[in-house]
Coordinates of C-alpha atoms in Angstrom, one line a residue:
Chain A
M274 CA 98.9 121.1 88.4
G275 CA 95.7 121.3 90.3
T276 CA 95.4 122.3 93.9
Y277 CA 96.1 119.9 96.7
E278 CA 92.8 120.9 98.1
G279 CA 91.0 119.5 95.1
L280 CA 92.6 116.1 95.8
Q281 CA 91.4 115.9 99.4
G282 CA 87.9 114.8 98.6
I283 CA 86.6 111.5 97.5
W284 CA 88.8 109.1 95.6
V285 CA 87.8 106.2 93.6
L286 CA 90.4 103.5 92.7
C287 CA 89.5 102.7 89.1
G288 CA 90.1 99.3 87.6
V289 CA 90.8 98.9 83.9
R290 CA 89.3 96.2 81.7
D291 CA 89.7 95.8 77.9
G292 CA 91.3 99.2 77.7
Q293 CA 88.5 101.0 79.5
I294 CA 87.6 102.1 83.1
D295 CA 85.7 99.1 84.3
R296 CA 82.0 99.1 85.1
V297 CA 82.1 99.0 88.9
S298 CA 84.6 102.0 88.9
R299 CA 82.2 104.0 86.7
E300 CA 79.4 103.2 89.1
L301 CA 81.6 104.4 91.9
L302 CA 82.6 107.6 90.1
G303 CA 78.9 108.4 89.6
E304 CA 78.2 107.8 93.3
A305 CA 81.3 109.8 94.4
E306 CA 79.9 112.7 92.4
R307 CA 76.6 112.5 94.2
L308 CA 78.3 112.2 97.6
G309 CA 80.7 115.0 96.8
A310 CA 77.9 117.3 95.9
V311 CA 76.4 116.8 99.4
E312 CA 79.5 118.1 101.1
G313 CA 81.1 120.2 98.5
M314 CA 83.9 117.7 98.0
K315 CA 85.9 117.2 94.8
T316 CA 86.2 113.8 93.3
T317 CA 89.3 112.1 92.0
A318 CA 89.7 109.0 89.8
V319 CA 92.8 107.1 90.7
V320 CA 94.3 105.0 87.9
L321 CA 97.4 102.8 88.0
G322 CA 98.7 100.9 85.0
R323 CA 101.0 100.5 82.1
E324 CA 98.4 101.9 79.7
I325 CA 96.0 104.5 81.0
P326 CA 92.5 104.6 79.4
Q327 CA 90.4 107.6 78.9
I328 CA 89.2 108.9 82.2
R329 CA 86.0 110.8 82.8
G330 CA 83.4 111.6 85.3
A331 CA 85.6 113.2 88.1
D332 CA 87.1 116.5 88.9
H333 CA 90.6 115.1 88.8
A334 CA 92.4 112.0 87.6
L335 CA 95.4 110.9 89.6
V336 CA 97.5 108.7 87.3
V337 CA 100.5 106.5 88.0
Q338 CA 101.8 105.1 84.7
D339 CA 104.6 102.6 84.6
D340 CA 105.6 99.5 82.7
S341 CA 105.9 97.6 85.9
L342 CA 102.2 98.2 86.6
S343 CA 100.9 96.1 83.8
V344 CA 99.1 93.5 86.0
P345 CA 97.2 94.5 89.1
E346 CA 98.8 92.9 92.1
E347 CA 97.7 93.7 95.7
L348 CA 101.1 94.3 97.3
R349 CA 102.4 96.6 94.6
W350 CA 99.1 98.5 94.4
T351 CA 99.1 98.9 98.2
H352 CA 102.6 100.4 98.0
E353 CA 101.6 102.9 95.3
L354 CA 98.3 103.8 96.9
Y355 CA 99.8 104.2 100.3
H356 CA 102.2 106.9 98.9
L357 CA 99.4 108.7 97.1
V358 CA 97.1 108.7 100.1
R359 CA 99.9 109.9 102.4
R360 CA 100.8 112.7 100.0
Y361 CA 97.3 114.0 99.2
R362 CA 95.2 112.9 102.2
P363 CA 91.8 112.2 100.8
Q364 CA 88.7 112.1 103.0
V365 CA 87.2 109.0 101.3
L366 CA 88.6 106.1 99.3
L367 CA 86.2 103.8 97.5
L368 CA 87.1 100.6 95.8
G369 CA 85.0 98.0 93.9
A370 CA 84.2 94.9 95.9
N371 CA 85.4 92.5 93.3
G372 CA 88.0 89.9 94.2
F373 CA 90.9 92.2 93.7
G374 CA 89.4 95.1 95.6
R375 CA 88.4 92.8 98.5
S376 CA 92.0 91.6 98.8
L377 CA 93.7 95.0 98.2
A378 CA 91.5 97.2 100.4
P379 CA 92.2 95.4 103.8
R380 CA 95.9 95.3 103.1
L381 CA 96.0 99.1 102.3
A382 CA 93.7 100.0 105.2
A383 CA 95.9 98.1 107.6
R384 CA 99.0 99.9 106.3
L385 CA 97.3 103.2 106.6
G386 CA 95.9 102.3 110.0
T387 CA 92.4 103.4 109.0
G388 CA 88.9 101.9 109.1
L389 CA 87.5 99.8 106.2
T390 CA 84.0 98.7 105.5
A391 CA 83.6 95.7 103.2
D392 CA 81.0 95.1 100.5
C393 CA 78.8 98.1 101.1
T394 CA 75.4 98.2 99.5
A395 CA 74.6 101.9 100.2
L396 CA 76.6 105.0 100.9
D397 CA 75.6 108.4 102.2
M398 CA 77.2 111.6 103.6
R399 CA 76.1 112.9 107.0
D400 CA 77.9 115.8 108.8
G401 CA 81.0 115.2 106.7
L402 CA 81.1 111.5 107.5
L403 CA 80.6 108.7 105.1
V404 CA 77.7 106.5 106.2
Q405 CA 78.6 103.0 105.0
T406 CA 75.7 100.5 104.9
R407 CA 76.6 96.8 104.6
P408 CA 74.9 93.5 105.1
A409 CA 76.1 91.0 107.8
F410 CA 74.9 87.6 109.0
G411 CA 74.0 86.5 105.5
G412 CA 72.0 89.6 104.8
N413 CA 69.9 89.2 107.9
L414 CA 71.2 92.3 109.4
M415 CA 72.1 95.7 107.8
A416 CA 74.6 97.9 109.6
D417 CA 75.4 101.5 109.1
I418 CA 79.1 102.0 109.8
L419 CA 81.2 105.2 110.3
C420 CA 84.9 105.8 110.5
P421 CA 84.8 109.0 112.6
D422 CA 88.4 109.7 113.3
A423 CA 90.8 108.0 110.9
R424 CA 91.3 109.0 107.3
P425 CA 90.7 108.1 104.6
Q426 CA 87.3 106.5 105.3
M427 CA 87.6 103.4 103.2
A428 CA 84.9 101.2 101.7
T429 CA 84.6 98.5 99.1
V430 CA 81.3 98.6 97.3
R431 CA 79.4 95.8 95.6
P432 CA 79.2 96.0 91.8
R433 CA 75.8 97.0 90.5
V434 CA 74.7 98.7 93.6
F435 CA 74.9 102.0 91.8
R436 CA 73.9 102.7 88.2
A437 CA 76.9 103.7 86.0
P438 CA 76.4 107.2 84.6
D439 CA 76.3 107.7 80.9
W440 CA 80.0 107.5 80.0
E441 CA 79.9 109.5 76.8
A442 CA 78.2 112.4 78.6
A443 CA 80.5 112.3 81.7
R444 CA 82.7 115.3 82.1
P445 CA 86.4 115.3 81.3
C446 CA 88.8 115.6 84.2
E447 CA 92.0 117.3 84.9
I448 CA 94.8 114.7 84.7
L449 CA 97.6 114.8 87.3
R450 CA 100.5 112.5 86.9
E451 CA 102.5 111.0 89.7
P452 CA 105.8 109.1 89.4
P453 CA 105.6 105.5 90.6
A454 CA 106.9 104.8 94.1
G455 CA 108.4 101.6 92.5
P456 CA 108.4 98.1 93.7
D457 CA 109.0 97.7 97.5
T458 CA 110.6 94.7 99.3
L459 CA 107.2 93.1 99.9
S460 CA 105.8 93.2 96.4
R461 CA 109.1 91.6 95.2
L462 CA 108.1 88.5 97.1
V463 CA 105.2 87.7 94.9
E464 CA 105.3 87.0 91.2
I465 CA 102.4 86.3 89.0
T466 CA 103.6 83.6 86.6
G467 CA 100.5 82.7 84.6
F468 CA 96.8 83.3 84.0
T469 CA 94.1 80.8 82.9
P470 CA 90.9 82.7 82.0
S471 CA 87.8 81.0 83.4
G472 CA 85.9 82.3 80.4
Q473 CA 82.9 84.6 80.1
D474 CA 80.7 81.8 81.4
A475 CA 82.1 81.9 84.9
A476 CA 82.0 85.6 85.3
I477 CA 79.0 85.4 87.6
G478 CA 79.9 88.5 89.6
E479 CA 79.7 90.6 86.5
A480 CA 76.6 89.2 84.7
D481 CA 73.4 91.2 84.3
I482 CA 71.4 88.0 84.1
L483 CA 72.1 84.7 85.9
V484 CA 70.4 81.5 85.2
A485 CA 70.9 79.5 88.3
V486 CA 70.5 75.8 88.8
G487 CA 70.0 73.8 92.0
Q488 CA 69.3 70.3 93.3
G489 CA 65.8 70.3 91.7
I490 CA 67.1 70.9 88.2
G491 CA 66.4 67.2 87.3
S492 CA 69.1 66.2 84.8
K493 CA 72.4 67.0 83.3
E494 CA 70.6 68.0 80.1
N495 CA 68.7 70.6 82.0
I496 CA 71.9 72.1 83.3
A497 CA 73.2 72.3 79.7
M498 CA 69.9 73.9 78.8
A499 CA 70.2 76.4 81.5
E500 CA 73.7 77.2 80.3
K501 CA 72.4 77.6 76.8
L502 CA 69.6 80.0 78.0
A503 CA 72.2 82.0 80.0
E504 CA 74.2 82.4 76.8
L505 CA 71.2 83.4 74.7
M506 CA 70.2 86.0 77.3
G507 CA 73.7 87.4 77.5
G508 CA 74.1 86.2 81.1
A509 CA 76.0 83.4 82.9
L510 CA 75.2 80.1 84.6
A511 CA 75.2 80.0 88.4
A512 CA 74.7 77.1 90.7
S513 CA 73.9 76.3 94.3
R514 CA 76.2 74.3 96.5
P515 CA 74.9 70.7 96.0
L516 CA 75.5 70.8 92.3
V517 CA 79.0 72.1 92.8
D518 CA 79.8 69.6 95.5
G519 CA 78.4 66.9 93.3
G520 CA 80.9 67.9 90.6
L521 CA 78.2 68.9 88.1
V522 CA 79.1 72.5 87.9
P523 CA 82.6 74.1 88.5
Y524 CA 83.1 76.0 91.8
A525 CA 83.6 79.4 90.0
H526 CA 79.8 79.3 89.3
Q527 CA 78.7 78.8 92.9
V528 CA 76.5 81.4 94.5
G529 CA 76.0 81.6 98.3
Q530 CA 77.7 81.7 101.6
T531 CA 80.5 79.4 100.5
G532 CA 80.5 80.6 97.0
R533 CA 80.2 84.2 95.6
T534 CA 77.8 87.0 96.3
V535 CA 76.1 88.1 93.1
A536 CA 74.1 91.1 92.3
P537 CA 72.6 90.7 88.8
R538 CA 69.6 92.6 87.6
L539 CA 67.8 89.3 87.0
Y540 CA 68.3 86.0 88.8
I541 CA 66.4 83.0 87.4
A542 CA 66.5 80.2 90.0
C543 CA 65.7 76.9 88.5
G544 CA 65.2 74.0 91.0
I545 CA 66.7 76.0 93.8
S546 CA 64.9 75.6 97.1
G547 CA 66.3 78.8 98.6
A548 CA 68.2 77.7 101.6
I549 CA 69.4 80.7 103.7
Q550 CA 73.0 79.9 102.9
H551 CA 72.2 80.2 99.2
L552 CA 70.1 83.4 99.5
A553 CA 72.8 85.0 101.5
G554 CA 74.7 85.3 98.2
V555 CA 71.9 86.6 96.1
A556 CA 71.5 90.4 96.0
A557 CA 69.6 90.5 92.7
E558 CA 67.3 93.3 91.6
K559 CA 64.6 90.8 90.6
V560 CA 64.2 87.0 91.2
V561 CA 62.4 84.5 89.2
A562 CA 61.8 81.1 90.8
V563 CA 61.0 78.0 88.9
N564 CA 60.2 75.0 91.2
I565 CA 57.8 72.1 91.4
D566 CA 57.5 72.6 95.2
P567 CA 55.1 75.5 96.0
D568 CA 56.4 75.5 99.6
A569 CA 60.1 76.0 98.6
P570 CA 61.4 79.1 100.5
I571 CA 62.6 80.6 97.2
M572 CA 59.0 81.0 96.1
E573 CA 58.5 83.7 98.8
R574 CA 61.7 85.5 97.9
A575 CA 60.9 85.6 94.2
N576 CA 59.2 88.4 92.4
W577 CA 57.8 85.9 89.9
A578 CA 57.2 82.3 90.7
I579 CA 56.6 79.6 88.2
L580 CA 55.2 76.4 89.6
G581 CA 56.4 73.6 87.3
D582 CA 59.2 71.5 85.9
C583 CA 62.5 73.2 85.2
G584 CA 63.3 71.2 82.1
A585 CA 60.1 72.2 80.4
F586 CA 60.5 75.8 81.4
L587 CA 64.1 76.0 80.2
R588 CA 63.2 74.3 76.8
E589 CA 60.4 76.8 76.3
M590 CA 62.6 79.7 77.1
V591 CA 65.4 78.6 74.8
D592 CA 62.8 78.0 72.0
L593 CA 61.4 81.5 72.6
Y594 CA 64.9 83.0 72.2
T595 CA 65.9 80.9 69.2
T596 CA 62.6 81.1 67.2
S597 CA 61.3 84.6 67.8
P598 CA 62.1 87.2 65.2
P599 CA 65.2 89.4 66.1
S600 CA 63.1 92.5 66.0
V601 CA 61.2 91.3 69.1
L602 CA 64.2 90.1 71.0
P603 CA 66.9 92.3 72.3
D604 CA 70.1 92.4 70.4
R605 CA 72.6 92.1 73.2
H606 CA 75.6 93.1 71.1
S607 CA 74.4 96.5 69.9
K608 CA 75.2 99.6 71.8
Chain B
M159 CA 107.2 73.4 108.3
R160 CA 105.3 75.4 110.9
I161 CA 101.8 76.4 110.0
Y162 CA 99.1 78.5 111.7
A163 CA 95.5 78.1 110.9
C164 CA 93.3 81.0 112.0
V165 CA 89.8 80.0 113.0
K166 CA 86.7 81.7 114.2
Q167 CA 83.7 80.6 116.0
V168 CA 80.5 81.7 114.4
P169 CA 76.8 81.3 115.2
A170 CA 75.5 77.9 113.9
N171 CA 72.7 79.7 112.1
N172 CA 72.5 83.2 110.9
E173 CA 68.7 83.3 111.0
T174 CA 68.2 82.5 114.6
R175 CA 70.7 85.0 115.9
L176 CA 68.4 88.0 115.4
D177 CA 65.6 89.1 117.6
P178 CA 62.7 89.4 115.2
V179 CA 61.3 92.3 117.0
T180 CA 64.3 94.5 117.8
G181 CA 66.6 93.2 115.1
T182 CA 69.4 92.9 117.6
L183 CA 71.7 89.9 118.0
I184 CA 70.7 87.2 120.4
R185 CA 73.9 86.0 121.9
E186 CA 72.4 83.4 124.2
G187 CA 71.2 80.0 123.3
S188 CA 72.7 79.7 119.8
P189 CA 75.5 77.2 119.6
G190 CA 78.8 78.3 118.2
V191 CA 80.5 76.3 115.4
L192 CA 83.7 76.5 113.5
N193 CA 83.3 78.9 110.6
P194 CA 82.5 76.6 107.7
L195 CA 85.2 78.0 105.5
D196 CA 87.9 77.8 108.2
A197 CA 87.6 74.0 108.0
Y198 CA 89.3 74.2 104.7
A199 CA 92.2 76.2 106.1
V200 CA 92.6 73.6 108.9
E201 CA 92.4 70.7 106.5
Q202 CA 94.9 72.3 104.1
A203 CA 97.3 72.9 107.0
L204 CA 97.0 69.2 108.1
R205 CA 97.7 68.0 104.5
L206 CA 100.8 70.2 104.2
K207 CA 102.0 68.8 107.6
E208 CA 101.5 65.3 106.3
Q209 CA 103.3 66.0 103.1
Y210 CA 106.2 68.2 104.4
G211 CA 106.3 67.4 108.1
G212 CA 106.2 70.0 110.9
E213 CA 103.4 71.2 113.1
V214 CA 100.1 72.9 112.9
S215 CA 98.7 75.4 115.4
A216 CA 95.1 76.7 115.5
L217 CA 94.7 80.3 116.6
S218 CA 91.4 81.9 117.5
M219 CA 90.2 85.1 119.1
G220 CA 86.9 84.9 120.9
V221 CA 84.9 84.3 124.0
P222 CA 86.2 81.8 126.6
G223 CA 83.8 79.2 125.3
V224 CA 85.7 79.0 122.0
R225 CA 88.1 76.7 123.9
D226 CA 85.7 73.8 123.2
M227 CA 85.7 74.6 119.5
L228 CA 89.5 74.6 119.5
R229 CA 89.4 71.1 121.2
R230 CA 87.3 69.9 118.2
V231 CA 89.9 71.4 115.9
V232 CA 92.7 69.6 117.8
A233 CA 90.6 66.4 117.4
L234 CA 91.2 66.7 113.6
G235 CA 95.0 66.4 114.1
V236 CA 96.1 69.9 114.9
D237 CA 99.0 69.9 117.3
R238 CA 97.9 72.8 119.6
G239 CA 95.2 75.3 120.0
I240 CA 95.6 78.9 121.2
L241 CA 92.7 81.0 122.4
L242 CA 93.0 84.7 122.6
T243 CA 90.4 86.0 125.0
D244 CA 90.1 89.1 127.1
R245 CA 87.4 91.7 127.8
A246 CA 89.8 94.2 126.3
F247 CA 89.4 92.5 122.9
A248 CA 85.7 92.9 122.9
G249 CA 84.3 95.1 120.1
S250 CA 87.4 94.8 118.0
D251 CA 86.9 95.6 114.3
T252 CA 88.8 93.7 111.6
L253 CA 92.0 95.6 112.0
A254 CA 92.0 95.4 115.8
T255 CA 91.4 91.6 115.5
A256 CA 94.3 91.3 113.0
R257 CA 96.5 93.1 115.5
V258 CA 95.7 90.6 118.3
L259 CA 96.3 87.6 116.0
A260 CA 99.5 89.2 114.8
A261 CA 100.7 89.7 118.3
A262 CA 100.0 86.0 119.1
V263 CA 101.8 84.9 116.0
N264 CA 104.8 87.0 116.8
K265 CA 104.8 85.7 120.4
C266 CA 105.1 82.1 119.1
G267 CA 107.7 83.0 116.4
M268 CA 107.0 83.6 112.7
P269 CA 105.7 80.4 111.1
D270 CA 106.3 79.4 107.4
L271 CA 102.7 79.7 106.6
V272 CA 99.5 81.3 107.9
L273 CA 96.2 79.9 106.5
C274 CA 92.8 81.5 106.9
G275 CA 89.3 80.6 105.5
R276 CA 88.2 82.9 102.7
V277 CA 85.6 84.7 104.8
A278 CA 83.6 84.2 108.0
S279 CA 79.9 83.5 107.7
D280 CA 78.8 86.0 110.3
G281 CA 80.9 89.2 109.6
D282 CA 81.3 88.3 105.9
T283 CA 84.2 90.8 105.5
A284 CA 87.1 88.7 104.2
Q285 CA 89.4 91.4 105.7
V286 CA 91.1 89.9 108.7
G287 CA 93.4 87.6 106.6
P288 CA 95.0 90.4 104.4
M289 CA 95.1 92.7 107.4
L290 CA 96.9 90.1 109.5
A291 CA 99.5 89.6 106.7
E292 CA 100.1 93.3 106.7
C293 CA 100.5 93.4 110.5
L294 CA 103.0 90.6 110.2
G295 CA 104.8 92.2 107.3
I296 CA 104.4 89.2 105.1
P297 CA 102.8 88.8 101.6
H298 CA 99.3 87.4 101.3
V299 CA 97.4 85.8 98.5
S300 CA 93.6 85.7 98.8
D301 CA 91.2 83.1 97.4
V302 CA 93.8 80.3 96.9
A303 CA 92.3 77.4 95.1
C304 CA 95.4 75.1 95.2
I305 CA 98.8 75.0 96.8
E306 CA 100.8 73.2 94.1
E307 CA 104.2 72.9 95.7
I308 CA 106.3 74.3 98.5
A309 CA 110.0 74.1 98.0
R310 CA 113.1 76.2 98.7
G311 CA 111.2 78.6 100.9
E312 CA 108.7 79.3 98.1
A313 CA 105.1 78.3 97.4
R314 CA 103.5 77.9 94.0
V315 CA 99.8 78.6 94.3
R316 CA 96.8 79.0 92.1
R317 CA 94.2 81.7 93.1
L318 CA 90.8 82.4 91.7
G319 CA 90.7 86.0 90.4
D320 CA 87.8 87.9 89.0
R321 CA 88.2 86.5 85.5
G322 CA 90.1 83.3 86.0
Y323 CA 92.9 81.6 87.8
H324 CA 96.3 83.2 88.4
S325 CA 99.4 81.2 89.1
L326 CA 101.7 82.8 91.6
R327 CA 105.1 82.2 93.2
V328 CA 105.3 83.5 96.7
R329 CA 108.2 83.7 99.1
L330 CA 107.5 82.3 102.5
P331 CA 106.5 83.2 105.2
A332 CA 103.2 84.1 103.6
L333 CA 99.5 84.1 104.4
F334 CA 96.9 82.5 102.2
T335 CA 93.1 82.7 102.5
V336 CA 91.8 79.5 100.9
L337 CA 88.7 78.6 99.0
K338 CA 86.6 75.6 99.6
E339 CA 87.7 74.0 96.4
I340 CA 91.2 73.6 97.8
C341 CA 90.3 70.3 99.6
V342 CA 87.7 68.2 101.4
P343 CA 87.8 68.5 105.2
R344 CA 88.2 65.3 107.1
L345 CA 86.1 64.1 110.0
P346 CA 87.7 63.6 113.4
S347 CA 88.7 60.1 114.4
I348 CA 87.7 58.6 117.8
T349 CA 91.2 58.8 119.0
G350 CA 91.4 62.4 117.8
V351 CA 88.2 63.3 119.7
L352 CA 89.7 61.8 122.9
R353 CA 93.0 63.6 122.3
G354 CA 91.0 66.9 121.8
E355 CA 89.1 66.4 125.0
K356 CA 92.3 66.1 126.9
A357 CA 94.2 68.7 125.0
A358 CA 95.5 71.7 126.9
I359 CA 94.3 74.8 125.1
A360 CA 96.6 77.8 125.7
V361 CA 94.6 80.8 126.8
W362 CA 96.2 84.2 126.3
G363 CA 94.9 87.6 127.3
R364 CA 95.9 91.2 126.7
A365 CA 98.7 91.0 129.2
D366 CA 100.3 88.0 127.4
L367 CA 100.6 89.8 124.1
G368 CA 102.9 92.7 124.6
S369 CA 102.4 96.2 123.2
L370 CA 99.6 95.8 120.6
E371 CA 100.4 99.0 118.9
G372 CA 97.4 100.7 117.4
G373 CA 95.1 99.5 120.0
V374 CA 92.5 96.7 120.4
G375 CA 88.9 96.3 121.3
L376 CA 86.3 99.0 120.7
K377 CA 88.8 101.7 121.7
G378 CA 91.3 100.5 119.1
S379 CA 88.8 100.2 116.3
N380 CA 88.4 102.9 113.7
T381 CA 85.0 101.7 112.5
R382 CA 81.9 102.3 114.6
V383 CA 78.5 100.7 114.1
L384 CA 76.1 103.7 114.0
R385 CA 73.0 101.5 113.9
S386 CA 71.8 98.2 112.7
H387 CA 68.5 97.1 111.4
R388 CA 66.8 94.0 110.0
P389 CA 66.1 94.5 106.3
D390 CA 62.6 93.6 105.1
L391 CA 63.4 90.7 102.8
R392 CA 59.8 90.0 101.9
V393 CA 58.8 90.7 98.3
K394 CA 55.5 90.7 96.6
T395 CA 55.4 87.4 94.7
R396 CA 53.4 87.1 91.6
A397 CA 52.5 83.7 90.2
V398 CA 53.4 83.3 86.5
A399 CA 52.0 80.5 84.3
G400 CA 55.1 79.8 82.2
A401 CA 58.0 80.9 80.0
R402 CA 55.9 82.8 77.5
D403 CA 54.2 85.0 80.2
L404 CA 57.5 85.4 81.9
M405 CA 59.1 86.8 78.7
D406 CA 56.3 89.4 78.4
I407 CA 56.9 90.4 82.0
L408 CA 60.7 90.6 81.6
R409 CA 60.3 92.8 78.5
E410 CA 57.8 95.0 80.3
E411 CA 60.2 95.4 83.2
N412 CA 63.0 96.2 80.9
L413 CA 65.0 93.3 82.3
I414 CA 66.1 91.6 79.1
A415 CA 66.0 94.2 76.4
E416 CA 66.8 97.8 76.5
D417 CA 69.1 97.8 79.4
R418 CA 71.8 95.8 77.6
V419 CA 71.2 97.8 74.4
R420 CA 71.9 101.0 76.3
G421 CA 75.5 99.8 76.4
D422 CA 76.4 99.2 80.0
I423 CA 79.2 96.8 79.7

C-alpha cells in the first residue's frame, strides 16, 4: 500500500474506451503531472470498471474493479467516487468534459458539497489553488475561477485542450485496489437497457478534423461530398443549426449553442456564415472557411479563407485525396 | 402527473452583453429571454400533461423582472409560475442555485418529474440540473432525446451519450435534462397570452424557503470568480485560392498528416 499522503494530490477520473484509458483522460493525466510539479503534489489515476486497462502516467492508480461496474452510469459512479474522495481527500479532481463527465461531475460535486467548474479550457496552480479558466457567454467572456475553501477542487476539462503525452513513454504507476462500495439505493433506480451506437461518423466531439456544412452548402450532393471528405480525412461531418432543423443532417452532428461544443485541430466550414450561436460551439485550433460571401462573419474568424463555391471545393478536395499517391497523403491508420 | 419545468432568463444576445472596453457585463438595456433550450423542457412538460394529465409548474430563480418571462411561459399552457427572487440569492453558483430550486420543489411537494433544458446559453455549465436532482435525492438523466413511455411509476427514455443513444428505465420521481431534438416548441395562442398577462406569479424569497442547508448566494457558493476578461477572438486570416493550395498549407501546418500518424487515438 502506498501512503495516504500520496493520494491527497491531484486525481484524474479516467474513462476507458476500447480496452484503453481514453484520450481525454490521458490528456488530463499529462496536465495533472504538470500541475502537480508546480506544488509538489502527487497524481492519481482513478479507474472504475469490470476490466481495468493498463494504467500509466501517474504516481498512483486507484482502482475499483467489479462486475457490476461494466457500464459507466452516473449514479453508481457518484456513489463509488464519493466514498473514495471521502476516504483519501484529494485536493483536486479532474474529469473529462464529455457527455458522461458533464453529467457525473455536478452530481458528485453536489454530494460532496464542493465547487465545480465546467468545461475548462486552461488550468493552473497558484498558491496551492487550482485556477480554472472557462468560457462563458458563448466564448465572449473568459473567467478564472477558484474554489478556495472546499475540497476537492473539481473541474471538467474539454477534450483536446491539452496534448496527450506519449503513452508508451509514460511512467508506470503504483496500483492501489479498493473494494467497491456497491450499488446504493439511488443507482438501483436507473437501469440501462440498451445502446444504439451513433457510429464513428457522429463522434464530432472526438474528431481531429471536422468538415462542417451550413446553409450555404448548396445541395444534398454537396453534403454527401462533405461527408465523404470527412471520411477520407479521418474526421467527421458537422453541421450548423439550419441544416439540422431542416432535417438534412441528424442532430448528433450539430455544432453550436444548441448543439455540441467541438474542439478539433481543424474545422473546415463549408457554407457556414458564422453566426455567433454557431461559433460559440467551435473551439478549433485552426479554421478554414469556404464561402461565396466575402463578408460572411466566418471569414474573419478563419485562419484560411477560400472565396468560392463549396461544391467545387469539396469535389476538388475529394479528388486530391482519392487520386494522389499514398506516399504523399497521410496514412491515417498507421501508428 | 405533476411536472416541474425549470427555466432561466438569459440575455437575448451574448455579444451585446459585454462592454467592449472593460470586458465586463452590461446588465442594463439588454432584454432578457427564456433560455432557448428551456423551451424544450417546457414543451415536453406540456406534452406529457396532455398525454397523461396533471399539471405543469414553471420554476425560475432570478431578478424580479423574470416575472414577465414566467407570464410568457404560462401563456404557453403552463399552469403556474413560481419566481424565486431575493437579494440573498445574488451571486449563487450552480450548487447554491440548485439548493434554492430544491427548496422550492420541496415546499410544493415532490413532483413526478422535473425537466430542465440541457444547458443555459449564458453560463453554459449544464450543472444545475444534475445538482438539483442530487439536492432532491432523486435520479437524473442528462441529454434525454426522447421520453418513450411513462407507466407504473417508471419512465423509459433515450439519451444521447458520447457514442450513441442509451435506452434507460428510470423510477420516478426523476429529473431529466432534455435535448432540443426531443420536440418542437409551440407558439403561444392569443388566449394563452391573455391568460399569461393575468396570471398570478408566485414570488418567493429566502424567508419562504426554509433552512437552505449549505447556504445560498455568494456566501453559500464554493466557487469564486477571480477575474474575467474578453478573449481576443481575432485571427490573422489568409486568403487561399482553392483546394490544392489549402492541401499544401495543411500539410505544412501538420494538420492532416503526421499528427494522426503519431498515434493519438
